[in-house]
mmCIF file of C-alpha atoms in Angstrom:
data_model
loop_
_atom_site.group_PDB
_atom_site.id
_atom_site.type_symbol
_atom_site.label_atom_id
_atom_site.label_comp_id
_atom_site.label_asym_id
_atom_site.label_seq_id
_atom_site.Cartn_x
_atom_site.Cartn_y
_atom_site.Cartn_z
ATOM 1 C CA ASP A 1 74.436 110.905 98.904
ATOM 2 C CA GLU A 2 77.566 112.801 99.897
ATOM 3 C CA GLU A 3 80.626 112.646 97.805
ATOM 4 C CA GLY A 4 83.172 110.030 98.305
ATOM 5 C CA HIS A 5 80.868 108.080 100.623
ATOM 6 C CA ALA A 6 79.000 104.741 99.377
ATOM 7 C CA TRP A 7 75.365 104.911 99.520
ATOM 8 C CA GLY A 8 75.571 107.828 102.085
ATOM 9 C CA ARG A 9 77.455 106.245 104.729
ATOM 10 C CA ALA A 10 81.226 106.615 105.623
ATOM 11 C CA HIS A 11 83.438 103.729 105.569
ATOM 12 C CA ALA A 12 86.431 105.541 106.915
ATOM 13 C CA PRO A 13 87.135 109.186 108.081
ATOM 14 C CA GLU A 14 87.717 111.279 105.272
ATOM 15 C CA PRO A 15 91.305 112.846 105.130
ATOM 16 C CA SER A 16 89.429 116.669 105.212
ATOM 17 C CA GLU A 17 87.665 114.987 108.415
ATOM 18 C CA LEU A 18 91.040 114.681 110.287
ATOM 19 C CA THR A 19 91.956 118.109 110.326
ATOM 20 C CA GLY A 20 91.614 120.736 112.851
ATOM 21 C CA LYS A 21 91.500 120.529 116.635
ATOM 22 C CA ASN A 22 91.846 116.841 117.972
ATOM 23 C CA TRP A 23 92.711 115.501 114.703
ATOM 24 C CA MET A 24 95.492 113.078 116.049
ATOM 25 C CA ARG A 25 92.698 111.642 118.512
ATOM 26 C CA ARG A 26 90.404 111.130 115.704
ATOM 27 C CA GLY A 27 92.785 109.393 113.416
ATOM 28 C CA LEU A 28 94.223 107.232 116.384
ATOM 29 C CA ALA A 29 90.582 106.269 117.154
ATOM 30 C CA ALA A 30 89.801 105.344 113.662
ATOM 31 C CA LEU A 31 93.181 103.251 113.347
ATOM 32 C CA VAL A 32 91.998 101.343 116.788
ATOM 33 C CA VAL A 33 88.530 100.556 115.571
ATOM 34 C CA VAL A 34 89.675 99.036 112.330
ATOM 35 C CA GLY A 35 92.336 97.040 114.175
ATOM 36 C CA LEU A 36 90.087 95.771 116.496
ATOM 37 C CA ARG A 37 88.175 93.422 114.215
ATOM 38 C CA PRO A 38 88.860 89.769 114.784
ATOM 39 C CA PHE A 39 91.369 88.238 112.106
ATOM 40 C CA SER A 40 90.377 84.679 111.434
ATOM 41 C CA GLY A 41 93.931 83.503 110.286
ATOM 42 C CA ALA A 42 95.275 85.214 113.821
ATOM 43 C CA ILE A 43 92.659 83.050 115.773
ATOM 44 C CA ILE A 44 93.977 79.764 113.739
ATOM 45 C CA VAL A 45 97.561 80.528 114.561
ATOM 46 C CA LEU A 46 96.730 80.989 118.395
ATOM 47 C CA VAL A 47 94.621 78.053 118.583
ATOM 48 C CA PHE A 48 97.491 76.018 116.663
ATOM 49 C CA ALA A 49 100.109 77.541 118.865
ATOM 50 C CA LEU A 50 98.235 76.730 122.127
ATOM 51 C CA ALA A 51 97.313 73.107 120.935
ATOM 52 C CA HIS A 52 101.090 72.469 120.609
ATOM 53 C CA GLY A 53 102.446 74.443 123.686
ATOM 54 C CA LEU A 54 103.768 77.158 121.688
ATOM 55 C CA PHE A 55 101.601 80.086 123.116
ATOM 56 C CA TRP A 56 104.170 82.818 123.103
ATOM 57 C CA ILE A 57 105.432 82.042 119.625
ATOM 58 C CA GLY A 58 101.505 82.135 118.204
ATOM 59 C CA VAL A 59 101.280 85.640 119.893
ATOM 60 C CA ALA A 60 104.452 86.982 118.335
ATOM 61 C CA SER A 61 103.279 85.381 114.883
ATOM 62 C CA THR A 62 100.034 87.113 115.479
ATOM 63 C CA PHE A 63 101.789 90.238 115.837
ATOM 64 C CA VAL A 64 104.028 89.894 112.949
ATOM 65 C CA MET A 65 101.071 89.260 110.897
ATOM 66 C CA GLY A 66 99.162 92.204 112.107
ATOM 67 C CA LEU A 67 102.303 94.235 111.171
ATOM 68 C CA GLY A 68 102.046 92.637 107.909
ATOM 69 C CA THR A 69 98.683 93.681 107.488
ATOM 70 C CA ALA A 70 99.098 97.422 108.678
ATOM 71 C CA ILE A 71 101.825 97.620 106.420
ATOM 72 C CA THR A 72 99.650 96.380 103.358
ATOM 73 C CA VAL A 73 96.625 98.285 104.074
ATOM 74 C CA SER A 74 98.509 101.377 104.384
ATOM 75 C CA ALA A 75 100.121 101.075 101.126
ATOM 76 C CA ILE A 76 97.060 100.409 99.418
ATOM 77 C CA ALA A 77 95.204 103.321 101.171
ATOM 78 C CA THR A 78 98.181 105.820 99.990
ATOM 79 C CA LEU A 79 97.877 104.487 96.622
ATOM 80 C CA ALA A 80 94.132 104.845 96.421
ATOM 81 C CA VAL A 81 94.080 108.559 98.104
ATOM 82 C CA GLY A 82 96.762 109.391 95.570
ATOM 83 C CA ALA A 83 94.979 107.981 92.640
ATOM 84 C CA ARG A 84 91.887 109.596 93.583
ATOM 85 C CA GLY A 85 93.714 113.113 93.358
ATOM 86 C CA LEU A 86 95.016 112.226 90.164
ATOM 87 C CA ALA A 87 91.879 111.147 88.644
ATOM 88 C CA GLY A 88 90.267 114.113 90.020
ATOM 89 C CA ARG A 89 92.568 116.558 88.418
ATOM 90 C CA TRP A 90 92.838 114.352 85.254
ATOM 91 C CA ALA A 91 89.057 114.345 84.652
ATOM 92 C CA LYS A 92 88.520 118.067 85.179
ATOM 93 C CA ALA A 93 91.367 118.625 82.512
ATOM 94 C CA LYS A 94 89.752 116.301 80.280
ATOM 95 C CA PRO A 95 86.263 115.942 80.605
ATOM 96 C CA GLY A 96 84.811 112.661 78.882
ATOM 97 C CA ASN A 97 87.877 110.770 78.734
ATOM 98 C CA GLY A 98 87.208 109.629 82.599
ATOM 99 C CA THR A 99 84.188 107.102 81.241
ATOM 100 C CA LEU A 100 86.430 105.511 78.597
ATOM 101 C CA VAL A 101 89.217 105.036 81.418
ATOM 102 C CA LEU A 102 86.758 103.497 83.389
ATOM 103 C CA ARG A 103 85.134 101.177 80.746
ATOM 104 C CA GLY A 104 88.819 100.091 79.897
ATOM 105 C CA LEU A 105 89.629 99.208 83.522
ATOM 106 C CA GLU A 106 86.748 97.480 83.838
ATOM 107 C CA THR A 107 87.193 95.404 80.772
ATOM 108 C CA ALA A 108 90.872 94.852 81.821
ATOM 109 C CA ALA A 109 89.671 93.472 85.007
ATOM 110 C CA ALA A 110 87.276 91.147 83.731
ATOM 111 C CA ALA A 111 89.883 89.861 81.341
ATOM 112 C CA VAL A 112 92.589 89.161 84.143
ATOM 113 C CA ILE A 113 89.799 87.550 85.974
ATOM 114 C CA MET A 114 88.943 85.447 83.106
ATOM 115 C CA VAL A 115 92.474 84.206 82.177
ATOM 116 C CA PHE A 116 92.935 83.416 85.946
ATOM 117 C CA GLY A 117 89.674 81.167 85.840
ATOM 118 C CA VAL A 118 90.852 79.295 82.574
ATOM 119 C CA LEU A 119 94.401 78.857 84.042
ATOM 120 C CA LEU A 120 92.861 77.251 87.228
ATOM 121 C CA LEU A 121 90.685 75.184 85.264
ATOM 122 C CA THR A 122 93.616 74.090 83.112
ATOM 123 C CA GLY A 123 95.570 73.176 85.985
ATOM 124 C CA TYR A 124 92.968 71.358 87.690
ATOM 125 C CA LEU A 125 92.348 69.198 84.610
ATOM 126 C CA VAL A 126 95.900 68.534 83.966
ATOM 127 C CA CYS A 127 96.289 67.488 87.524
ATOM 128 C CA GLU A 128 93.283 65.203 87.079
ATOM 129 C CA ARG A 129 94.718 63.923 83.812
ATOM 130 C CA MET A 130 91.471 64.717 81.937
ATOM 131 C CA ILE A 131 93.799 66.544 79.469
ATOM 132 C CA GLY A 132 97.374 66.228 78.786
ATOM 133 C CA VAL A 133 99.927 68.804 78.288
#
């Protein structure tokens, strides 16, 4: 089990793997492979546009959706890589605190999910007039 890989498999190339000779080709190949996956939202937009005789508007919409996805994924990846480096430096500086922070983040995430679920349930009950607010 290599460090940085889930269950011994790489989900994406590590930054260290994109250095040296032909780094640009390897990086672009990774981007193309990730980008080639079918996006169900784009397929729905294209079918809807085709059904209404607006094929080129559907194509443009699909490209805009792809651009938005690229920007979002790039931002999240940049934050993740930065956070990974910061967490590594912090864990080396203060051993033992990493476990405490991890447990705190897990608890906070569970609390956010629980609050979101309660809000959804409350909204449903109010809409169905099962409770009054």
